[in-house]
mmCIF file of C-alpha atoms in Angstrom:
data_model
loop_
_atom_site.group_PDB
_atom_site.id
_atom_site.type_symbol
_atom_site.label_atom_id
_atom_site.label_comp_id
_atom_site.label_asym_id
_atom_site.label_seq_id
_atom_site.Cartn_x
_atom_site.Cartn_y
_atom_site.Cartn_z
ATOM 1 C CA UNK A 1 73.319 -16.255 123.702
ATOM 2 C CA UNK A 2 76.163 -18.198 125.048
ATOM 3 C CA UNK A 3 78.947 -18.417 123.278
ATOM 4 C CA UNK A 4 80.879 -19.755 126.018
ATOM 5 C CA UNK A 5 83.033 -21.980 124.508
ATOM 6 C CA UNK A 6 85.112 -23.437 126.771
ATOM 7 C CA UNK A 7 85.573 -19.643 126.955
ATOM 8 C CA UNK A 8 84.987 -18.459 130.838
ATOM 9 C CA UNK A 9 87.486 -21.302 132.177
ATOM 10 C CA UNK A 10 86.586 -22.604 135.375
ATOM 11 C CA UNK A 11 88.641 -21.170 137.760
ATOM 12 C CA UNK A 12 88.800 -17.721 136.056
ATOM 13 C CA UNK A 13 87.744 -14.705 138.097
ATOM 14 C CA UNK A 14 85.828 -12.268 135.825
ATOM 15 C CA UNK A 15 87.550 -8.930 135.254
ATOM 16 C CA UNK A 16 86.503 -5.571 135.675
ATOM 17 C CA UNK A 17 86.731 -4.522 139.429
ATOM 18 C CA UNK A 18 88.294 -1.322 140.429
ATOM 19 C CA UNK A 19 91.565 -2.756 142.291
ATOM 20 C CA UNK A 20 92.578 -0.524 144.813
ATOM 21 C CA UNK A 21 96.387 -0.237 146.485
ATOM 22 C CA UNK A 22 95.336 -2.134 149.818
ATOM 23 C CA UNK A 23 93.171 -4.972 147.207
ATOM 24 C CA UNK A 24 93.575 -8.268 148.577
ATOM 25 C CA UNK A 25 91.874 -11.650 147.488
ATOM 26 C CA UNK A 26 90.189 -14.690 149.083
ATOM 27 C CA UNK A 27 91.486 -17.952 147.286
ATOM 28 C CA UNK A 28 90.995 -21.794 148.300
ATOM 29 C CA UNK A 29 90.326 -25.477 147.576
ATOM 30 C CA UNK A 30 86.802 -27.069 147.003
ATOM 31 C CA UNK A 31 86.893 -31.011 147.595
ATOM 32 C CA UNK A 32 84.712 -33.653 147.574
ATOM 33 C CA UNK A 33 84.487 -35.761 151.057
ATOM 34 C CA UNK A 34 83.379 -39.457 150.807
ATOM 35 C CA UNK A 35 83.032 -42.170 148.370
ATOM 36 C CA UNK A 36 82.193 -40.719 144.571
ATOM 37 C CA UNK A 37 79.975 -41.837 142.554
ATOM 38 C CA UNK A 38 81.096 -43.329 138.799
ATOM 39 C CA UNK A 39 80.270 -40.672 136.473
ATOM 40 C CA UNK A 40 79.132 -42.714 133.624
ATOM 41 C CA UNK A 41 79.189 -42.194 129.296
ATOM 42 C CA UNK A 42 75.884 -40.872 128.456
ATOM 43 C CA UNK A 43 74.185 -43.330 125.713
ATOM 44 C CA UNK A 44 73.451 -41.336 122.855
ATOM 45 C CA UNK A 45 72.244 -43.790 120.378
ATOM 46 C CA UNK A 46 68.756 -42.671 120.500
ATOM 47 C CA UNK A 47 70.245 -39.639 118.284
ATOM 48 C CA UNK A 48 71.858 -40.700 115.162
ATOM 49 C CA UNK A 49 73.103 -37.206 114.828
ATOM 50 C CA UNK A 50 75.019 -36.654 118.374
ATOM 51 C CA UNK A 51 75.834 -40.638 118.858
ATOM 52 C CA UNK A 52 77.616 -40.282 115.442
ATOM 53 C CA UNK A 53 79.815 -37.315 116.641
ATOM 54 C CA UNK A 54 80.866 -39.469 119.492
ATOM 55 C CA UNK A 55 81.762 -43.044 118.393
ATOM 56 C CA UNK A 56 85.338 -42.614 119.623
ATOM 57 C CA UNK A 57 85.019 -40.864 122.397
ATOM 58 C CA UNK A 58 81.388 -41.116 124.465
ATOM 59 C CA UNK A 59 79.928 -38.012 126.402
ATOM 60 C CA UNK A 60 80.567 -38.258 129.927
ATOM 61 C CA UNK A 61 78.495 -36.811 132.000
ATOM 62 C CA UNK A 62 79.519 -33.760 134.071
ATOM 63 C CA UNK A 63 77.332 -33.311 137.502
ATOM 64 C CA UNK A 64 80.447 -34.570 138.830
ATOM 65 C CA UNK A 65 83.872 -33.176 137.738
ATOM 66 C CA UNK A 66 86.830 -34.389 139.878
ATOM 67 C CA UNK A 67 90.410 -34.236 139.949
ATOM 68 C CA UNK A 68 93.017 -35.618 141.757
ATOM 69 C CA UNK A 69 92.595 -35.739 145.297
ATOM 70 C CA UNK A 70 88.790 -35.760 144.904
ATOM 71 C CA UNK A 71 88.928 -31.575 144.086
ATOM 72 C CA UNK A 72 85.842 -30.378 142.688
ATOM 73 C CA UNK A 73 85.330 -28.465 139.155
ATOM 74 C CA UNK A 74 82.381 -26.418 138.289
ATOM 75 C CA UNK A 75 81.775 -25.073 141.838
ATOM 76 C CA UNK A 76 80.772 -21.932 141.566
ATOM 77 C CA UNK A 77 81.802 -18.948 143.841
ATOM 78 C CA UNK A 78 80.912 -15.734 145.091
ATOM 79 C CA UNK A 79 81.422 -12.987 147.010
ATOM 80 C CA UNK A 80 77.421 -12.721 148.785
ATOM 81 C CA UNK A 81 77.848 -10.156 151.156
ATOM 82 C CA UNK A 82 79.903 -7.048 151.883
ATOM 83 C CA UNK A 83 80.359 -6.298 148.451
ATOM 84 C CA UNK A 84 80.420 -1.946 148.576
ATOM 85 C CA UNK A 85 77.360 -0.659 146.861
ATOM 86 C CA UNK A 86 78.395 1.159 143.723
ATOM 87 C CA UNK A 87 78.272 -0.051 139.919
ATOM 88 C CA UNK A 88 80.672 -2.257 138.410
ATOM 89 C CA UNK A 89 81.457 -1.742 134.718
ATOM 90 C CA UNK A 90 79.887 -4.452 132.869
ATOM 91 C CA UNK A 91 81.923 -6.291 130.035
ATOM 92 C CA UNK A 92 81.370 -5.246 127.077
ATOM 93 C CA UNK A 93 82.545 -8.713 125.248
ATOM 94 C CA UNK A 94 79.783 -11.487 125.521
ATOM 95 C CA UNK A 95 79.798 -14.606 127.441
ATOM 96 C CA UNK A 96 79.685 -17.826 125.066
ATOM 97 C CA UNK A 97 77.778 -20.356 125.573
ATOM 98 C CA UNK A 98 77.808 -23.534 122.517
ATOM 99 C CA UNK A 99 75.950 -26.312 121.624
ATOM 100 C CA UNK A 100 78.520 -28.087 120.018
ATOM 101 C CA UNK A 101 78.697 -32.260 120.025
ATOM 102 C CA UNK A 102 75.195 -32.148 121.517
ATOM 103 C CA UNK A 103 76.668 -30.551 124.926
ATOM 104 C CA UNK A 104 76.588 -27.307 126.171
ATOM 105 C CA UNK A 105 80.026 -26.048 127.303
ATOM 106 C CA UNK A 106 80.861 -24.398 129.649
ATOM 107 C CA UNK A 107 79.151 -26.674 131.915
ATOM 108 C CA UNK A 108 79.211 -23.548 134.680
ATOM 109 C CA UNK A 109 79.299 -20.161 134.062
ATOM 110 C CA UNK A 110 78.412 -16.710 135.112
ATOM 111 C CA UNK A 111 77.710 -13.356 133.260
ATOM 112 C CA UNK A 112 76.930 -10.131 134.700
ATOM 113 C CA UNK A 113 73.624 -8.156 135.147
ATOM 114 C CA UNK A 114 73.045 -6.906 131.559
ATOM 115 C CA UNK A 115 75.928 -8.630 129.941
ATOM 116 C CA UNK A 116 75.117 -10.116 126.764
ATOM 117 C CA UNK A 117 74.957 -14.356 126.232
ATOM 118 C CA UNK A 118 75.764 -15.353 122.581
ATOM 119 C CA UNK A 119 74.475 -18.914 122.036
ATOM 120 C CA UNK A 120 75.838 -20.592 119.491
ATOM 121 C CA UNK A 121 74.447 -24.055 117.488
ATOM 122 C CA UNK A 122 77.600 -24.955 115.093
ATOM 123 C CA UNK A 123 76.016 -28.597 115.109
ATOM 124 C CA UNK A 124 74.243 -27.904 112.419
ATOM 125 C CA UNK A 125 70.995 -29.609 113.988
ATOM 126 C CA UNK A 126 68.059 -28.862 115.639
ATOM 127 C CA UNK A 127 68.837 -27.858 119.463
ATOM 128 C CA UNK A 128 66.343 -26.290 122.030
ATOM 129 C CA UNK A 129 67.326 -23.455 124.222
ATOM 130 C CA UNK A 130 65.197 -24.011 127.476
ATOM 131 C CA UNK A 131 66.208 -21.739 130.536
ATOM 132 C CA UNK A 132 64.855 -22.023 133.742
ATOM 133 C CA UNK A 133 65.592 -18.717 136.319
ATOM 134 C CA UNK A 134 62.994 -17.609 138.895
ATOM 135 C CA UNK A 135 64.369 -13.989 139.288
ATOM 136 C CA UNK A 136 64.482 -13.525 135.817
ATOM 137 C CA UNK A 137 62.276 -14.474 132.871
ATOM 138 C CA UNK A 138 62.600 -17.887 131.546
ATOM 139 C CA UNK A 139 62.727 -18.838 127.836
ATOM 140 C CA UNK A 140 62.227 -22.191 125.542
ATOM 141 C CA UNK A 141 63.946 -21.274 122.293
ATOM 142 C CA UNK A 142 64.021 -23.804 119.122
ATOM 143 C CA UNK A 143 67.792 -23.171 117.574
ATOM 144 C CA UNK A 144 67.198 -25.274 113.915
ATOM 145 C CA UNK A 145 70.424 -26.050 111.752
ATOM 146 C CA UNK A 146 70.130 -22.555 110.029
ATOM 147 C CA UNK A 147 70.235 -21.027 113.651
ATOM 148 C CA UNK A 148 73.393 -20.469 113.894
ATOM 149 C CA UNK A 149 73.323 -17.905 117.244
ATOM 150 C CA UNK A 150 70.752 -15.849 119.191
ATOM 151 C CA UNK A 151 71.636 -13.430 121.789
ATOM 152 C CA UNK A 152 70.234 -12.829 125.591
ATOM 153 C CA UNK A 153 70.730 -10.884 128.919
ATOM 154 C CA UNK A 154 69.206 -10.773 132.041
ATOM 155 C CA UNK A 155 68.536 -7.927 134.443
ATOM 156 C CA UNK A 156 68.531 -9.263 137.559
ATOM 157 C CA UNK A 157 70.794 -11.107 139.860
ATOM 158 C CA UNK A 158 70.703 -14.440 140.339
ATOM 159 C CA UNK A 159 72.122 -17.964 142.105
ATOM 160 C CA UNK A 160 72.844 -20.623 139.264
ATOM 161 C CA UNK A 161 69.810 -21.820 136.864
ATOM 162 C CA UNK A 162 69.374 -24.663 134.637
ATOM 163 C CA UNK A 163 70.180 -24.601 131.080
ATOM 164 C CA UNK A 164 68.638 -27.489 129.403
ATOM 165 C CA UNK A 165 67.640 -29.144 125.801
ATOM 166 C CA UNK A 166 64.167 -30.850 125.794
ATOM 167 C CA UNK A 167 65.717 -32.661 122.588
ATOM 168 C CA UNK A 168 68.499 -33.963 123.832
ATOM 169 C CA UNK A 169 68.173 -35.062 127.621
ATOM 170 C CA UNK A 170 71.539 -34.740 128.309
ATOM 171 C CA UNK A 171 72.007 -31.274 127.801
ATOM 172 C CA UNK A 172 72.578 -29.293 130.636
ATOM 173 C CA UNK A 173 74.260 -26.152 131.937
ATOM 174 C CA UNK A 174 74.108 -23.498 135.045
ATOM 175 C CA UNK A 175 74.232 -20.298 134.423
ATOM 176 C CA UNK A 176 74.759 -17.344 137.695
ATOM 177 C CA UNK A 177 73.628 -13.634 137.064
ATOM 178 C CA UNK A 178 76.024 -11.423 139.038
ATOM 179 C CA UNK A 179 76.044 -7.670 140.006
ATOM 180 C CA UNK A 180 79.844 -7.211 140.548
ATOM 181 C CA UNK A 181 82.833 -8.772 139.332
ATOM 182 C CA UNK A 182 83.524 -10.848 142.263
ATOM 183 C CA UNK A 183 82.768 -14.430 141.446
ATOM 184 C CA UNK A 184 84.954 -17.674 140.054
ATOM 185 C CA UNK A 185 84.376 -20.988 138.866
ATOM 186 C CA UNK A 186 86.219 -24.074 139.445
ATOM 187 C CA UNK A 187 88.516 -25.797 137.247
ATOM 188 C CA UNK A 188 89.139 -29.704 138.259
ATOM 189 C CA UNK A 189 91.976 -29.196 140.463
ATOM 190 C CA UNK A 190 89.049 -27.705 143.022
ATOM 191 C CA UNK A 191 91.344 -24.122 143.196
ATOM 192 C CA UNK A 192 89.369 -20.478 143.183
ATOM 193 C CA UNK A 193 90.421 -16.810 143.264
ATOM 194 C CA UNK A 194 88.411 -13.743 143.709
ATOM 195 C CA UNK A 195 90.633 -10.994 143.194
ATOM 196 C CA UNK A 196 90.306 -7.046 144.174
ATOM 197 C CA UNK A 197 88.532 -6.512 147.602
ATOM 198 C CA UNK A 198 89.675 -4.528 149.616
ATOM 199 C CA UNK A 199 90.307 -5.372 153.487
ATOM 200 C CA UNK A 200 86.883 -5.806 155.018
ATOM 201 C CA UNK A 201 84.280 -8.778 155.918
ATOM 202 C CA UNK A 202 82.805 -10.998 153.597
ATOM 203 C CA UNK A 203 80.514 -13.909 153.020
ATOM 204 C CA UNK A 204 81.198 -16.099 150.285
ATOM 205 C CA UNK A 205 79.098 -18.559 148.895
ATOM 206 C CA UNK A 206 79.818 -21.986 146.699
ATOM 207 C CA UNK A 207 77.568 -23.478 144.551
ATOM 208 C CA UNK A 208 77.199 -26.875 143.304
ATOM 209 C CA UNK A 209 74.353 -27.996 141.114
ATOM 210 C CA UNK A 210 73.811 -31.217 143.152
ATOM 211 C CA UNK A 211 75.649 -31.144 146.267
ATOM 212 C CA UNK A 212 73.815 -27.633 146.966
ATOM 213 C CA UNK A 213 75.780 -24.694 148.561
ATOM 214 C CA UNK A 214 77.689 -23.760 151.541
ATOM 215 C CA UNK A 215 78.697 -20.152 152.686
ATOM 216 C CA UNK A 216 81.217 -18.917 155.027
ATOM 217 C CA UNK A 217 82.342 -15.703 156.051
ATOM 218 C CA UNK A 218 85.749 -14.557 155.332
ATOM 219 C CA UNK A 219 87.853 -11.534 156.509
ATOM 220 C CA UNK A 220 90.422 -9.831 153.886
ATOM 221 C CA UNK A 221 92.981 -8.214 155.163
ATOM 222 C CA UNK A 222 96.176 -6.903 153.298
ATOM 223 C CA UNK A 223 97.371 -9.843 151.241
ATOM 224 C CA UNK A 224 94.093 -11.564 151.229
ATOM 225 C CA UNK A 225 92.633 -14.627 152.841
ATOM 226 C CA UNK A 226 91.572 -18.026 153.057
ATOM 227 C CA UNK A 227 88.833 -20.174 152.840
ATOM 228 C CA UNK A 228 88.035 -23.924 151.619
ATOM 229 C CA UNK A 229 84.876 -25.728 151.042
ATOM 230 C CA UNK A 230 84.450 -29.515 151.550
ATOM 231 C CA UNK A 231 81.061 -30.875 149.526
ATOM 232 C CA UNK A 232 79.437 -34.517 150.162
ATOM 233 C CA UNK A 233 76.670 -36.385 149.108
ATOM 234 C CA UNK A 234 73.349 -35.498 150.863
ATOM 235 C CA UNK A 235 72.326 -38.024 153.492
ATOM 236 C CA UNK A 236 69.675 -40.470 152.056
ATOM 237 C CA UNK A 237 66.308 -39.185 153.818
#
């Protein structure tokens, strides 16, 4: 049940590794290379419910977050490879996800292996909870108004998966499923940190629901290192 409010900031990396003295961590820029498309208000009239909510101030839609300089938000990133083999404390606190304004937020997330996902419907109308993983089990929960929050966690790792609402279109979210605490998500100004690895060889991976992902490998050395990501549009086949 996600409860993520704008809880999980973009750009924050999760907590819990074990830092040792010689911990360093890779941080860089993702951009956006090329022309960008106009990320349009979503029309919500069809709803009475949501489009009165947002008569001042439309729903724009968020497959595209940008800030200035073309940096890229909701990228998400982490650490794929190299990552010792030992377990990770997992947070004890849930993740939030909310339907709230008939939008999920956060937009991009992550939660760890067996960390719990408070969802949360403070709309006060009927929202559906569809999930769509292929590691782990997928669900298609109806939240009514009296629903005010369910709970979930999943077991296995996973790359980002679609949170949607059959009810309202627009809906959408991403959701990773991590093993370790080595992961971040983007903020607008495009800027990441993954904190507490110690000197060694990595591949890191970024995600982006549309653009796809890139991965590059990265060696940490005292201090830390260095490594940007550049996303465009897909060629037109």
């Amino acid at each position: 049940m996600i409860r993520f409010k704008h809880a999980i900031a973009a750009g924050v990396v999760a907590l819990g590794a074990a830092v040792s003295a010689h911990a360093g961590a890779i941080t860089g820029t993702i951009k956006f290379e090329g022309e960008a498309p106009e990320m349009k208000p979503i029309d919500t009239s069809a709803v009475p419910e949501c489009h009165a909510m947002h008569k001042d101030k439309p729903i724009v839609n968020e497959v595209l977050v940008m800030g200035p300089g073309q940096t890229l938000g909701n990228i998400y990133v982490e650490v794929t490879k190299g990552v010792p083999a030992k377990d990770y404390p997992v947070p004890t606190d849930p993740i939030v996800l909310t339907q709230e304004g008939c939008r999920y937020a956060p937009h991009m997330f992550a939660i760890r292996v067996g960390q719990k996902l408070k969802i949360l419907n403070p709309d006060g109308i009927l929202h559906n909870v569809n999930y769509l993983p292929k590691t782990n089990k997928p669900n298609n929960v109806a939240m009514p108004a009296n629903l005010k929050e369910m709970e979930v966690t999943f077991d296995k790792a996973e790359a980002p998966f679609q949170f949607k609402c059959d009810i309202h279109p627009w809906m959408g979210a991403y959701c990773a499923v991590v093993a370790h605490p080595f992961f971040a998500v983007t903020k607008e100004d495009g800027v990441y940190s993954i904190d507490g690895l110690d000197p060694g060889e990595y591949e890191i991976t970024a995600y982006h629901e549309r653009l796809g992902k890139q991965s590059a490998t990265v060696k940490v050395a005292e201090g830390g290192a260095t490594q940007d990501f550049t996303f465009s549009r897909p060629a037109r086949k």
